[in-house]
mmCIF file of C-alpha atoms and ligand atoms in Angstrom:
data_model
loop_
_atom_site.group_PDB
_atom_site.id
_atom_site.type_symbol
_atom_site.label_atom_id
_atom_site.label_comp_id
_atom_site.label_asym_id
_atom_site.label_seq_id
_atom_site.Cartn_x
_atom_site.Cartn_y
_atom_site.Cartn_z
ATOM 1 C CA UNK A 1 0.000 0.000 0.000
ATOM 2 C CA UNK A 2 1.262 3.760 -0.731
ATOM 3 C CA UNK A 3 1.304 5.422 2.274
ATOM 4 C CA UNK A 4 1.570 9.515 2.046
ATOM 5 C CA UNK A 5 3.688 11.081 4.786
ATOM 6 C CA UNK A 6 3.603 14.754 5.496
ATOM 7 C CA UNK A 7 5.161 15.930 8.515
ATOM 8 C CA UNK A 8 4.522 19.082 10.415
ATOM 9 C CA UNK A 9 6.552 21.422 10.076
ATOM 10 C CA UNK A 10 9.507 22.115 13.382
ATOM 11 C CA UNK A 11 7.958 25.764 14.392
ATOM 12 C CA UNK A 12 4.118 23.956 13.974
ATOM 13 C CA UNK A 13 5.254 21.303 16.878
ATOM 14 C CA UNK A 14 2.554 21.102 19.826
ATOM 15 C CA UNK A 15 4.794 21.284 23.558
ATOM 16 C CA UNK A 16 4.350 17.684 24.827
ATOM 17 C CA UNK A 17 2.925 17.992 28.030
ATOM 18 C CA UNK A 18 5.271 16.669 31.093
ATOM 19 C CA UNK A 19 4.234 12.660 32.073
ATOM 20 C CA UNK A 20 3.091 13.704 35.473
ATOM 21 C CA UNK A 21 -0.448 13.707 37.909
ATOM 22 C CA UNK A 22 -1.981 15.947 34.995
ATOM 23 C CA UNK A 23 -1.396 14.124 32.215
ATOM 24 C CA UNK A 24 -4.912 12.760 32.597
ATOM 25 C CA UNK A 25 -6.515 10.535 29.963
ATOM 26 C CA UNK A 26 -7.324 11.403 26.409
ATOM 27 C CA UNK A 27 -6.812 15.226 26.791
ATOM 28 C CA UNK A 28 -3.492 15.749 24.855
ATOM 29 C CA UNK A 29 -3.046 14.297 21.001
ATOM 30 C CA UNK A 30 0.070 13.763 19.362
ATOM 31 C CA UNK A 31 1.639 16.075 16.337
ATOM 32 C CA UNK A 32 0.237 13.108 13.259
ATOM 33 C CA UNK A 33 -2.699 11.655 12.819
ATOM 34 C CA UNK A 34 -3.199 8.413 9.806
ATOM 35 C CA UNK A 35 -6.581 8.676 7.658
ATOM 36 C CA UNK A 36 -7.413 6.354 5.320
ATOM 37 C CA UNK A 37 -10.241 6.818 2.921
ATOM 38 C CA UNK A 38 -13.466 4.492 0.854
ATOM 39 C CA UNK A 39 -15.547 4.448 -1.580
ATOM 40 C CA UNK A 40 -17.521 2.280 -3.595
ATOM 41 C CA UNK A 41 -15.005 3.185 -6.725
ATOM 42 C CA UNK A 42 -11.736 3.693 -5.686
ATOM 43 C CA UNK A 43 -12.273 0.978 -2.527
ATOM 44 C CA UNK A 44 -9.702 1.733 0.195
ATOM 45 C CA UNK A 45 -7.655 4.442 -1.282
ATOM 46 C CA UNK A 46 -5.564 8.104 -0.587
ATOM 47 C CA UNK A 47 -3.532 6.211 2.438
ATOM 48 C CA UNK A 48 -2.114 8.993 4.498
ATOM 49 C CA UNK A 49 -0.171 10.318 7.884
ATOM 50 C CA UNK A 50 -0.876 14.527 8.384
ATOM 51 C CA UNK A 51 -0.466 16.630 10.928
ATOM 52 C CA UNK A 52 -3.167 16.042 13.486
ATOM 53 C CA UNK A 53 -6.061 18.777 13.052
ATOM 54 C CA UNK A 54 -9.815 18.862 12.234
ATOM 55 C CA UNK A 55 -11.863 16.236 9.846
ATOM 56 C CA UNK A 56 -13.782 18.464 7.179
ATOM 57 C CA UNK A 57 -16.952 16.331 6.993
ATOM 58 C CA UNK A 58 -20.799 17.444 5.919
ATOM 59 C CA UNK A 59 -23.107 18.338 8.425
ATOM 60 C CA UNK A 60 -24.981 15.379 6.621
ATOM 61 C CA UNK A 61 -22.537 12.767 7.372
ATOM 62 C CA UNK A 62 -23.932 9.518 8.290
ATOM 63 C CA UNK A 63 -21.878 9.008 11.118
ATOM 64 C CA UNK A 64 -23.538 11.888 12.969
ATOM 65 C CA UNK A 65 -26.767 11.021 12.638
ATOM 66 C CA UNK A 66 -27.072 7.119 12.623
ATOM 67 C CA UNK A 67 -24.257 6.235 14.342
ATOM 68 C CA UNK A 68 -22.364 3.786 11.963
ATOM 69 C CA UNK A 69 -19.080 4.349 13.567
ATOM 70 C CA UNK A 70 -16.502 1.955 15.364
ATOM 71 C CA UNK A 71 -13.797 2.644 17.497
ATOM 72 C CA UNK A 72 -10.285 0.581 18.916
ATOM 73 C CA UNK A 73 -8.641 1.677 22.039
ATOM 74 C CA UNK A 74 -4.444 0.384 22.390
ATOM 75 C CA UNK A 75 -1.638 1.639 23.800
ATOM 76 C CA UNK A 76 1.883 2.262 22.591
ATOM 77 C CA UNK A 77 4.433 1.424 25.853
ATOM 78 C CA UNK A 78 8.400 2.392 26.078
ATOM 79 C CA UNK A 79 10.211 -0.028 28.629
ATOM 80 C CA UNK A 80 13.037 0.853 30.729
ATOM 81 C CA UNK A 81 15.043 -0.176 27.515
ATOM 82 C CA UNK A 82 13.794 2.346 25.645
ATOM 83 C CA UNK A 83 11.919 -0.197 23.420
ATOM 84 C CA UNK A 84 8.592 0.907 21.782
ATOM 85 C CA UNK A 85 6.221 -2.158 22.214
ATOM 86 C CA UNK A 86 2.531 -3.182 21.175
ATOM 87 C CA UNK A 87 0.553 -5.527 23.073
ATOM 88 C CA UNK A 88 -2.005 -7.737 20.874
ATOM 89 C CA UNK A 89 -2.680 -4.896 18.508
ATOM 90 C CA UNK A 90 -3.569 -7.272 15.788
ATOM 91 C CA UNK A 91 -6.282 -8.594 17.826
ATOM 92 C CA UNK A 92 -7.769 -4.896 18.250
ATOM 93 C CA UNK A 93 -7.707 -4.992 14.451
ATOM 94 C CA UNK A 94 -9.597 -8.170 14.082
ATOM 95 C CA UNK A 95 -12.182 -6.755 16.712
ATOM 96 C CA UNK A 96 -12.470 -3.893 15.103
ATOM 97 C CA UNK A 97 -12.886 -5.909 11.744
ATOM 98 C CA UNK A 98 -16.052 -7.782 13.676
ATOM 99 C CA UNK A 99 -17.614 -4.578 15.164
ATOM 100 C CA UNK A 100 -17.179 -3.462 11.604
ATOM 101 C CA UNK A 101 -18.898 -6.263 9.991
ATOM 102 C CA UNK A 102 -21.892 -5.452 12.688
ATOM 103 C CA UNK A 103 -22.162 -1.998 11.407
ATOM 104 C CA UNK A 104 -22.487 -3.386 7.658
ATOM 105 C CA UNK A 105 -18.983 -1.290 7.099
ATOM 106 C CA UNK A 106 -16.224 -2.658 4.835
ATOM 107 C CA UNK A 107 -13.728 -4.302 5.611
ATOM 108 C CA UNK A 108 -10.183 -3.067 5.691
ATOM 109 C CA UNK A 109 -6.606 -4.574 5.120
ATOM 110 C CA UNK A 110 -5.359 -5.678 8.596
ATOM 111 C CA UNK A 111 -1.848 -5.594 7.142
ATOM 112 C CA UNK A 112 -2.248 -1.973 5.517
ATOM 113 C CA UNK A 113 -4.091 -0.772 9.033
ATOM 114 C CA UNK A 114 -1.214 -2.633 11.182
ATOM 115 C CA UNK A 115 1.922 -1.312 9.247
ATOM 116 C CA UNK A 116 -0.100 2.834 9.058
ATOM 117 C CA UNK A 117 -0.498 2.341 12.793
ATOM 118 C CA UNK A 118 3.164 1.387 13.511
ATOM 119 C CA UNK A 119 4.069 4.210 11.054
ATOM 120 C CA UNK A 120 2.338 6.925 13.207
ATOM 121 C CA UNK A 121 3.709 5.684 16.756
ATOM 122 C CA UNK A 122 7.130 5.670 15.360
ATOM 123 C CA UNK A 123 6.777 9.722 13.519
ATOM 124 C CA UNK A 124 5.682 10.705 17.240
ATOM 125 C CA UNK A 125 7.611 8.059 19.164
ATOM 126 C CA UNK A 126 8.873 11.012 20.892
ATOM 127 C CA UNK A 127 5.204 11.634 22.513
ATOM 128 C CA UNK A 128 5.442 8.212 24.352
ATOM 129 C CA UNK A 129 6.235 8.778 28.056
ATOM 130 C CA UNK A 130 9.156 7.479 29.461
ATOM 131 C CA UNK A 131 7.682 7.441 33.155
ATOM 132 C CA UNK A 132 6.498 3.793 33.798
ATOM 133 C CA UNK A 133 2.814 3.752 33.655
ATOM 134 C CA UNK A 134 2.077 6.626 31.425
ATOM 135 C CA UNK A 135 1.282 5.333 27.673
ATOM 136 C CA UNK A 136 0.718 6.536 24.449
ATOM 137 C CA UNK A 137 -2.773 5.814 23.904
ATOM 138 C CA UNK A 138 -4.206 4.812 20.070
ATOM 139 C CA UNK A 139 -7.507 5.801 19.459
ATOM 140 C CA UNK A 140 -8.358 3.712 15.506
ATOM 141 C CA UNK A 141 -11.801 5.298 14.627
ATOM 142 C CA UNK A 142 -13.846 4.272 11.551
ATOM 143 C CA UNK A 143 -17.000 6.556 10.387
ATOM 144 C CA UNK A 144 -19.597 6.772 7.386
ATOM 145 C CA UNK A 145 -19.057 9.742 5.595
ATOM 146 C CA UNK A 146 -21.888 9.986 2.882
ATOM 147 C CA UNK A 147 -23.966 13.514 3.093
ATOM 148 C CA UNK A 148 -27.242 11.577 3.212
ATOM 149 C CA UNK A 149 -29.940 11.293 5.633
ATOM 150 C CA UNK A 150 -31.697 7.960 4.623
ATOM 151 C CA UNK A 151 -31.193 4.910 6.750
ATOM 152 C CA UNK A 152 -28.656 2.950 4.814
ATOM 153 C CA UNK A 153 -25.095 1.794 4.993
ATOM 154 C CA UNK A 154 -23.152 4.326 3.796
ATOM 155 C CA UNK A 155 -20.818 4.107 0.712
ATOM 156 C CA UNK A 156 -18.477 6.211 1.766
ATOM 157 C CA UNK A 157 -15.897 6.057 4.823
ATOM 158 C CA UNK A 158 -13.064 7.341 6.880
ATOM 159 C CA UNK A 159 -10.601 5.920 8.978
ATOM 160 C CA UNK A 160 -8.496 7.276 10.989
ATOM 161 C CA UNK A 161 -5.678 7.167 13.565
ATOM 162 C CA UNK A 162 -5.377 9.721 16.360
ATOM 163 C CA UNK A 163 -3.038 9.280 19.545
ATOM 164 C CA UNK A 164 -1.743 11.116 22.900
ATOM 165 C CA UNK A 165 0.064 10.335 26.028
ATOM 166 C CA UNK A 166 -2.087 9.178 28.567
ATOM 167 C CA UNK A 167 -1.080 9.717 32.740
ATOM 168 C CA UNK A 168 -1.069 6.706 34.479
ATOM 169 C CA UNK A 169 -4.442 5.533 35.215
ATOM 170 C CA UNK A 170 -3.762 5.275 39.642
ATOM 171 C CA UNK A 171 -1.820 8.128 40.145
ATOM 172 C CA UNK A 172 -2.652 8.163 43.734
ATOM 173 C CA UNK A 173 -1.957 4.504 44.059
ATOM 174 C CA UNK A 174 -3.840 1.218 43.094
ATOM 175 C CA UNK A 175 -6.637 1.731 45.426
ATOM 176 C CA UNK A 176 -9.962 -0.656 45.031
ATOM 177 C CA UNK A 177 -13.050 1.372 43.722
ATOM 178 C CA UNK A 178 -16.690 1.469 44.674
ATOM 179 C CA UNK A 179 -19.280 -0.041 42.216
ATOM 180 C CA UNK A 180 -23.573 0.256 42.234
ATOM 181 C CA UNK A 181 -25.492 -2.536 40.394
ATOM 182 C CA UNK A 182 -27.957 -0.975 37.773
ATOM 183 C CA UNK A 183 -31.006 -2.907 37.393
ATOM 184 C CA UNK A 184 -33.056 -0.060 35.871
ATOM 185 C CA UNK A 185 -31.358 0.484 32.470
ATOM 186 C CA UNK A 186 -29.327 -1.914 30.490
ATOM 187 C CA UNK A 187 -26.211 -1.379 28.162
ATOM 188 C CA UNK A 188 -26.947 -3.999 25.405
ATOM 189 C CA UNK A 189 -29.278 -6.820 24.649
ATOM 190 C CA UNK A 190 -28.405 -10.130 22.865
ATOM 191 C CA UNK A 191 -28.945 -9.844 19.278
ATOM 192 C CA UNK A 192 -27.876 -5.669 19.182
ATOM 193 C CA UNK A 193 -24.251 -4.250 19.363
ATOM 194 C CA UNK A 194 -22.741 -5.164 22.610
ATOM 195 C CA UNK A 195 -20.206 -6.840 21.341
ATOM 196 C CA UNK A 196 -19.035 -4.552 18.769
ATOM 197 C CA UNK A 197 -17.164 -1.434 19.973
ATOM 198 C CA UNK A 198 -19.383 1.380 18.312
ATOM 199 C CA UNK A 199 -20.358 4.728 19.961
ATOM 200 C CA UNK A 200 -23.468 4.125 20.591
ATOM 201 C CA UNK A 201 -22.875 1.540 23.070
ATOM 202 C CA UNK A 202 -21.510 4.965 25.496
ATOM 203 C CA UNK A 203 -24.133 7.079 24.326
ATOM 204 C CA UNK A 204 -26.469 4.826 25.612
ATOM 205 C CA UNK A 205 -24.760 4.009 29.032
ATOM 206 C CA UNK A 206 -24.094 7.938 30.245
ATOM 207 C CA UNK A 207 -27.205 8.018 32.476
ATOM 208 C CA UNK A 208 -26.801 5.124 34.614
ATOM 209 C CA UNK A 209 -22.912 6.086 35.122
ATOM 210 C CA UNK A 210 -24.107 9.954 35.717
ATOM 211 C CA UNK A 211 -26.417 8.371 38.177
ATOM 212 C CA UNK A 212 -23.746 6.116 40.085
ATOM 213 C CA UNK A 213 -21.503 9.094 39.950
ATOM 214 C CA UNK A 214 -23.497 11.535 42.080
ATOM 215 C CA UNK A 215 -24.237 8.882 44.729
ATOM 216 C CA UNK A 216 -20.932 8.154 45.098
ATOM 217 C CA UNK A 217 -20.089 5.138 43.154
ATOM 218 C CA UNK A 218 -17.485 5.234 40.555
ATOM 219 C CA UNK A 219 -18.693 2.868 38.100
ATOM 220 C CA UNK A 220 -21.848 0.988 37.094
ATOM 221 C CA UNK A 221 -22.215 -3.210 37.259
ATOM 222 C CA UNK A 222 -24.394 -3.814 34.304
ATOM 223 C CA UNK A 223 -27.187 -6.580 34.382
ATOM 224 C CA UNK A 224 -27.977 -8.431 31.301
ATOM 225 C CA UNK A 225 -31.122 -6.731 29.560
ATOM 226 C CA UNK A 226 -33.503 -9.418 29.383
ATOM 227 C CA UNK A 227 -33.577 -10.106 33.184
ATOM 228 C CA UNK A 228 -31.775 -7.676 35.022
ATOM 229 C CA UNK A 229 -30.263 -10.736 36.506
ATOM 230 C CA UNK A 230 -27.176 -11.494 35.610
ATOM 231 C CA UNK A 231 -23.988 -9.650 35.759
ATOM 232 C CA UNK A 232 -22.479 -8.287 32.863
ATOM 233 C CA UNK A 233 -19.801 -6.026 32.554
ATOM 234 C CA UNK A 234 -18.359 -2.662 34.788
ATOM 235 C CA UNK A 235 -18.647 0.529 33.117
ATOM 236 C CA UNK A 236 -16.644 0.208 30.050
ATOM 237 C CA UNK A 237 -14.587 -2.960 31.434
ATOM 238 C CA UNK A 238 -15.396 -6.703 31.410
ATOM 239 C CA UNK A 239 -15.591 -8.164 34.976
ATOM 240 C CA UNK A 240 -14.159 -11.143 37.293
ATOM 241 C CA UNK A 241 -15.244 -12.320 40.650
ATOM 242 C CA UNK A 242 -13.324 -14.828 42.769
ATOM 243 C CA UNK A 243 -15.787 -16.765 44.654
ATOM 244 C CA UNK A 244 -14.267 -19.488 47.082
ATOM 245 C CA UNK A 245 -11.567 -20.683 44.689
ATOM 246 C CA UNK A 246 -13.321 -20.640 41.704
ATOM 247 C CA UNK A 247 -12.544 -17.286 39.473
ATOM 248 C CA UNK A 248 -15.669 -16.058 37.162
ATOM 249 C CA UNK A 249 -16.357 -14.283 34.201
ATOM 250 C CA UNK A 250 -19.343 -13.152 32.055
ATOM 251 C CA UNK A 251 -19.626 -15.504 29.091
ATOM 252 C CA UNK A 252 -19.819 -14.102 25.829
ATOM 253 C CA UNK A 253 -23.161 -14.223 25.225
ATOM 254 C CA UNK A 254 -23.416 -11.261 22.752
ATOM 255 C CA UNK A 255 -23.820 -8.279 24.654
ATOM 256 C CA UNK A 256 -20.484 -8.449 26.074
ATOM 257 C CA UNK A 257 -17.463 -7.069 24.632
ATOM 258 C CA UNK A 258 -14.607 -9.088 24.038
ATOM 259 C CA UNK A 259 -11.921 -7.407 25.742
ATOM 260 C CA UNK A 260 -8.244 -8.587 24.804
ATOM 261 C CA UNK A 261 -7.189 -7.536 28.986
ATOM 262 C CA UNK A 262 -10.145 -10.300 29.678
ATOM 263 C CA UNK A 263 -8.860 -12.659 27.565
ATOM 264 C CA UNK A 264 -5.196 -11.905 28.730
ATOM 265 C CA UNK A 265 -6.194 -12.273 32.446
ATOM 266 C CA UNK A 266 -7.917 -15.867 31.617
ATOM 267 C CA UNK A 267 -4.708 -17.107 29.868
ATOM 268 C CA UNK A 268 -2.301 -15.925 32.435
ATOM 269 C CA UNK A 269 -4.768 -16.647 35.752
ATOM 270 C CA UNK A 270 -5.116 -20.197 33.948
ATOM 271 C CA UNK A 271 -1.204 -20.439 33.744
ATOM 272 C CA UNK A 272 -1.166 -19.759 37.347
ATOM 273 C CA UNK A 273 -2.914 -22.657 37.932
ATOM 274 C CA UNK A 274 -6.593 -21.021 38.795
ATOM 275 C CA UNK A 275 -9.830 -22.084 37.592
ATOM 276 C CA UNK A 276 -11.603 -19.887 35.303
ATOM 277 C CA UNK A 277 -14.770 -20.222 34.391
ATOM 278 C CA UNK A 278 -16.907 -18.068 31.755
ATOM 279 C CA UNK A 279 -20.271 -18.687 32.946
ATOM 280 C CA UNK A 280 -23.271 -16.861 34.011
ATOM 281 C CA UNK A 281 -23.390 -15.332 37.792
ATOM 282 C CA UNK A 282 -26.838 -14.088 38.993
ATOM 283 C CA UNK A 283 -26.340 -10.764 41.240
ATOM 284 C CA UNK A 284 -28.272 -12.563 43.746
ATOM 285 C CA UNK A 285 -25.854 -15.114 44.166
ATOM 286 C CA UNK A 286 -23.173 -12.844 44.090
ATOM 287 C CA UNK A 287 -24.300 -10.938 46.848
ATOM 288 C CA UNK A 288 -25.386 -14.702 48.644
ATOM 289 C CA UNK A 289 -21.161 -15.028 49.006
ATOM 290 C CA UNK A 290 -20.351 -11.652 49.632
ATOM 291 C CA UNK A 291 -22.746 -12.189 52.752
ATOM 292 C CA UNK A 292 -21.220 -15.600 53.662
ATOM 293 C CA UNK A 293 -18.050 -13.947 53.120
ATOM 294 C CA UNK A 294 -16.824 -16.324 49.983
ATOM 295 C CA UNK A 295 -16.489 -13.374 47.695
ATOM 296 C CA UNK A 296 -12.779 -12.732 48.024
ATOM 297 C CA UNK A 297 -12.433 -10.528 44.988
ATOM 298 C CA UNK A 298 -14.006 -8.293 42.080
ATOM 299 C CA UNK A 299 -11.862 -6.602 39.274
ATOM 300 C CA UNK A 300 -12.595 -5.008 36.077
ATOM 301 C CA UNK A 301 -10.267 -5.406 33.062
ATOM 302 C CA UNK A 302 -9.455 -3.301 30.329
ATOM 303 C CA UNK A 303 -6.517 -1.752 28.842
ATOM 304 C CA UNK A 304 -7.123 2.240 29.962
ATOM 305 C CA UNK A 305 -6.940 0.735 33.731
ATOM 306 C CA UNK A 306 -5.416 -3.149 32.966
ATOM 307 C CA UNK A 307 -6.998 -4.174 36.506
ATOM 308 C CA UNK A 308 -9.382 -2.040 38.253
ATOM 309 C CA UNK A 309 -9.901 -3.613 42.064
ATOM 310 C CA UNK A 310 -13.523 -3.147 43.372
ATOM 311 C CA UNK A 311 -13.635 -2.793 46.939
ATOM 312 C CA UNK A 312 -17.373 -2.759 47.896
ATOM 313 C CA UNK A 313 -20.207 -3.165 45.425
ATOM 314 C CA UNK A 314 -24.157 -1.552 46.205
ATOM 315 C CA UNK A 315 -27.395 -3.948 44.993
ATOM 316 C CA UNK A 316 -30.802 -2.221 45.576
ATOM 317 C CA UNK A 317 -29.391 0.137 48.317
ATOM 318 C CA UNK A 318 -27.093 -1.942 50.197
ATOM 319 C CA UNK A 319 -23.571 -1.982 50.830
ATOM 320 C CA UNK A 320 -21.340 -5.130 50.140
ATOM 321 C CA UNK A 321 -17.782 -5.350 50.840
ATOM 322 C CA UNK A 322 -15.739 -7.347 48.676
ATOM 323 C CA UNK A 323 -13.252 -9.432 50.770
ATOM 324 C CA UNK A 324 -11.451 -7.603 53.337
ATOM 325 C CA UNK A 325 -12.454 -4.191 51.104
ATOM 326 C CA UNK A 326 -8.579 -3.527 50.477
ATOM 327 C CA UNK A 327 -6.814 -4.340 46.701
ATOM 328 C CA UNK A 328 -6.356 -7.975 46.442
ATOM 329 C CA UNK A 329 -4.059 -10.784 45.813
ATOM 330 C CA UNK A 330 -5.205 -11.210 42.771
ATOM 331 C CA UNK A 331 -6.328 -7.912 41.197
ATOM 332 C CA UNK A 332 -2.325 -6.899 42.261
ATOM 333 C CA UNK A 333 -0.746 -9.905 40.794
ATOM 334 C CA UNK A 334 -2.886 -9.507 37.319
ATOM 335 C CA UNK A 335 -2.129 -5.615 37.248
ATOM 336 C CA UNK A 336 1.783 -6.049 38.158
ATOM 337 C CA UNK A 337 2.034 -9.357 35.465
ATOM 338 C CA UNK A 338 0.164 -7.723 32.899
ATOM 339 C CA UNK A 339 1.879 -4.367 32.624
ATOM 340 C CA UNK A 340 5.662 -6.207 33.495
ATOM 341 C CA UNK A 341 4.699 -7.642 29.908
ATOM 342 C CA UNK A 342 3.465 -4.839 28.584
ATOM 343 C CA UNK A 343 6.804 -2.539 29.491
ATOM 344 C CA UNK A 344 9.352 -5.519 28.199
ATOM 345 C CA UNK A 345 10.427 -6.388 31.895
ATOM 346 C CA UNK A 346 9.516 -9.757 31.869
ATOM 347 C CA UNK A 347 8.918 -13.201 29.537
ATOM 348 C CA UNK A 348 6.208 -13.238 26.979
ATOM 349 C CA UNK A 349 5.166 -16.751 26.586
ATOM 350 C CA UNK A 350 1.925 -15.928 24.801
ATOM 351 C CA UNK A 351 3.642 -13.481 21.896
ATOM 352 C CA UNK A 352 2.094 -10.777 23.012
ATOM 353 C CA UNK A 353 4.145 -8.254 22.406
ATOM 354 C CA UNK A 354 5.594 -6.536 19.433
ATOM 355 C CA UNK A 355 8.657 -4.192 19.627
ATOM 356 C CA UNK A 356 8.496 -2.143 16.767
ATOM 357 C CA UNK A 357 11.674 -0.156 17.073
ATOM 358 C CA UNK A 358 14.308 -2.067 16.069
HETATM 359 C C1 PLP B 1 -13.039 -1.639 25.236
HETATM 360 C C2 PLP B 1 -14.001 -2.266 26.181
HETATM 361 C C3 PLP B 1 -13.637 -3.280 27.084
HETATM 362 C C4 PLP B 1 -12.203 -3.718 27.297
HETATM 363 O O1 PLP B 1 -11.595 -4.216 26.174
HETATM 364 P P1 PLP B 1 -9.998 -4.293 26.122
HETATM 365 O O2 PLP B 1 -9.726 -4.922 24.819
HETATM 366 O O3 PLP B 1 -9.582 -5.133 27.261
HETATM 367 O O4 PLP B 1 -9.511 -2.897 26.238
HETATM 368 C C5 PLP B 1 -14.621 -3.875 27.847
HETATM 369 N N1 PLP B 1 -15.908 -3.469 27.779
HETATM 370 C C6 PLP B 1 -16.292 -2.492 26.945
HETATM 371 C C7 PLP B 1 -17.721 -2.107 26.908
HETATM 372 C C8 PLP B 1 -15.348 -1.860 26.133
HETATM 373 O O5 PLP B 1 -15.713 -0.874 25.324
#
């Protein structure tokens, strides 16, 4: 594929902003951006890495109205080596392939996308932070272009690559967070687009996570739609419980989203030598063990956070502590393991990392 470079110019570089407390998440963007046009007579065409500034699209653009739009999230980490590593980034592209598919959106070159995306990290390498824990965040989005306002795929498409540094995500620590069950909205039903990562997906969950906000709560547990039974995911993470000795997880039924951190934390919990098993949980039996004390742990997983510990969860107004309400065992051992990997520091017997560097 021909891939256009342009650079920005030396006096038209943005100040990176220092890796520190303020750094923040997905606030600062980097000095290139990768976009990547289609249509139904060229197909994927006009390859190309700018400098980062605004889209020109019509106020008719399909993507703002209907919503056909997909989205990646991956991060770009320098080790104590200096080495520039990925971590699964092909499997982002395959998801993003599948949520692509959902949206009736064409399909792209994984290859083309992959070697763009390495392309742009490496122009703004010098935007990765070199403090441990701070990342440069990729942000792949995919939208329907076409200046029409009928309901119907759209013909035409952009996608593009934005990224910026990104502070790390516990700056004050890796402290366990408060969670509130919603059983009064849902964020995706079986059969719709749970398990494809599309904006409307967020749209759709701001009002329950507004709600758990101003009592207190950091994030929402969601309850599948159909029953308001069973648990689902956290906010915009997938979720595991430990329970006695046995570690659970939301199958993937449909409305769940699957993460590549949940996936990750199977494989290497599974190394460890725990079982794992993807299989429904009621809420009702979750709080059952938390109340015979047999619910030792609750994490989220995704790759803004890697391992979020929950240390008390509410169900229709009551409190629940989640073993001793402190991080645990687990959640730390996950969260150190996973980003050891992800900085280079230790082995990688899955191939999950790529340096791209060298
Ligand atoms: C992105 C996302 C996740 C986590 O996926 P990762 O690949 O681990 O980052 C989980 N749930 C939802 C709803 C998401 O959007």
């Amino acid at each position: 594929m021909d891939l256009q470079i342009t650079k920005v110019e030396e006096h038209d570089r943005k100040p990176i902003p220092p890796s520190d407390t303020q750094l923040g998440f997905g606030r600062h963007f980097s000095d290139h951006m990768f976009q990547f046009n289609f249509d139904t007579e060229n197909g994927w065409h006009n390859a190309r890495i700018t400098p980062y500034g605004p889209l020109t699209l019509e106020p008719s653009a399909m993507c703002l109205h209907y919503a056909q739009q997909v989205f990646e999230g991956l991060k770009a980490y320098r080790g104590p080596d200096g080495g520039i590593r990925l971590f699964r980034y092909k499997d982002n592209l395959k998801r993003m392939q599948r949520s692509a598919a959902r949206l009736c959106m064409p399909a792209f070159n994984e290859d083309d996308v992959a070697d763009s995306l390495k392309q742009l990290v490496l122009i703004d390498r010098h935007w990765i932070p070199e403090t441990e824990g701070c990342t440069l965040y990729i942000r792949p989005n995919y939208i329907a272009t076409d200046p029409f306002l009928g309901v119907r795929p759209s013909q035409g498409y952009l996608f593009y690559i934005i990224a910026g540094p990104v502070g790390a995500y516990y700056p004050e620590g890796f402290n366990p967070v408060g969670i509130m069950v919603n059983d009064t909205y849902c964020r995706a039903v079986i059969g719709g687009v749970g398990e494809a990562k599309t904006g409307g997906n967020y749209g759709s969950s701001l009002l329950g996570q507004v709600e758990a906000k101003a009592k207190g709560f950091s994030q929402v547990l969601w309850l599948d739609a159909n029953e308001h039974k069973y648990v689902e995911e956290v906010g915009t993470m997938n979720i595991f419980f430990m329970i006695g000795d046995e570690i659970v997880t939301s199958p993937l039924t449909g409305s769940i989203l699957p993460g590549i951190t949940r996936d990750s934390s199977i494989q290497l919990l599974r190394d460890w030598g725990y079982t794992v098993n993807e299989r429904l949980l009621a809420v009702d039996d979750l709080v059952i063990a938390a109340e015979k004390g047999e619910l030792k742990e609750i994490f989220g997983t995704g790759t803004a956070a890697i391992i979020s510990p929950v240390g008390h969860l509410s169900y229709k107004e009551k409190r629940h502590v989640v073993g001793d309400g402190r991080t645990g065992h687990l959640s730390q051992k996950l969260f150190d393991h996973l980003m050891d990997i992800q900085y280079g520091k230790v082995e990688d017997p899955h191939n999950w990392i790529e340096r791209i560097d060298l």
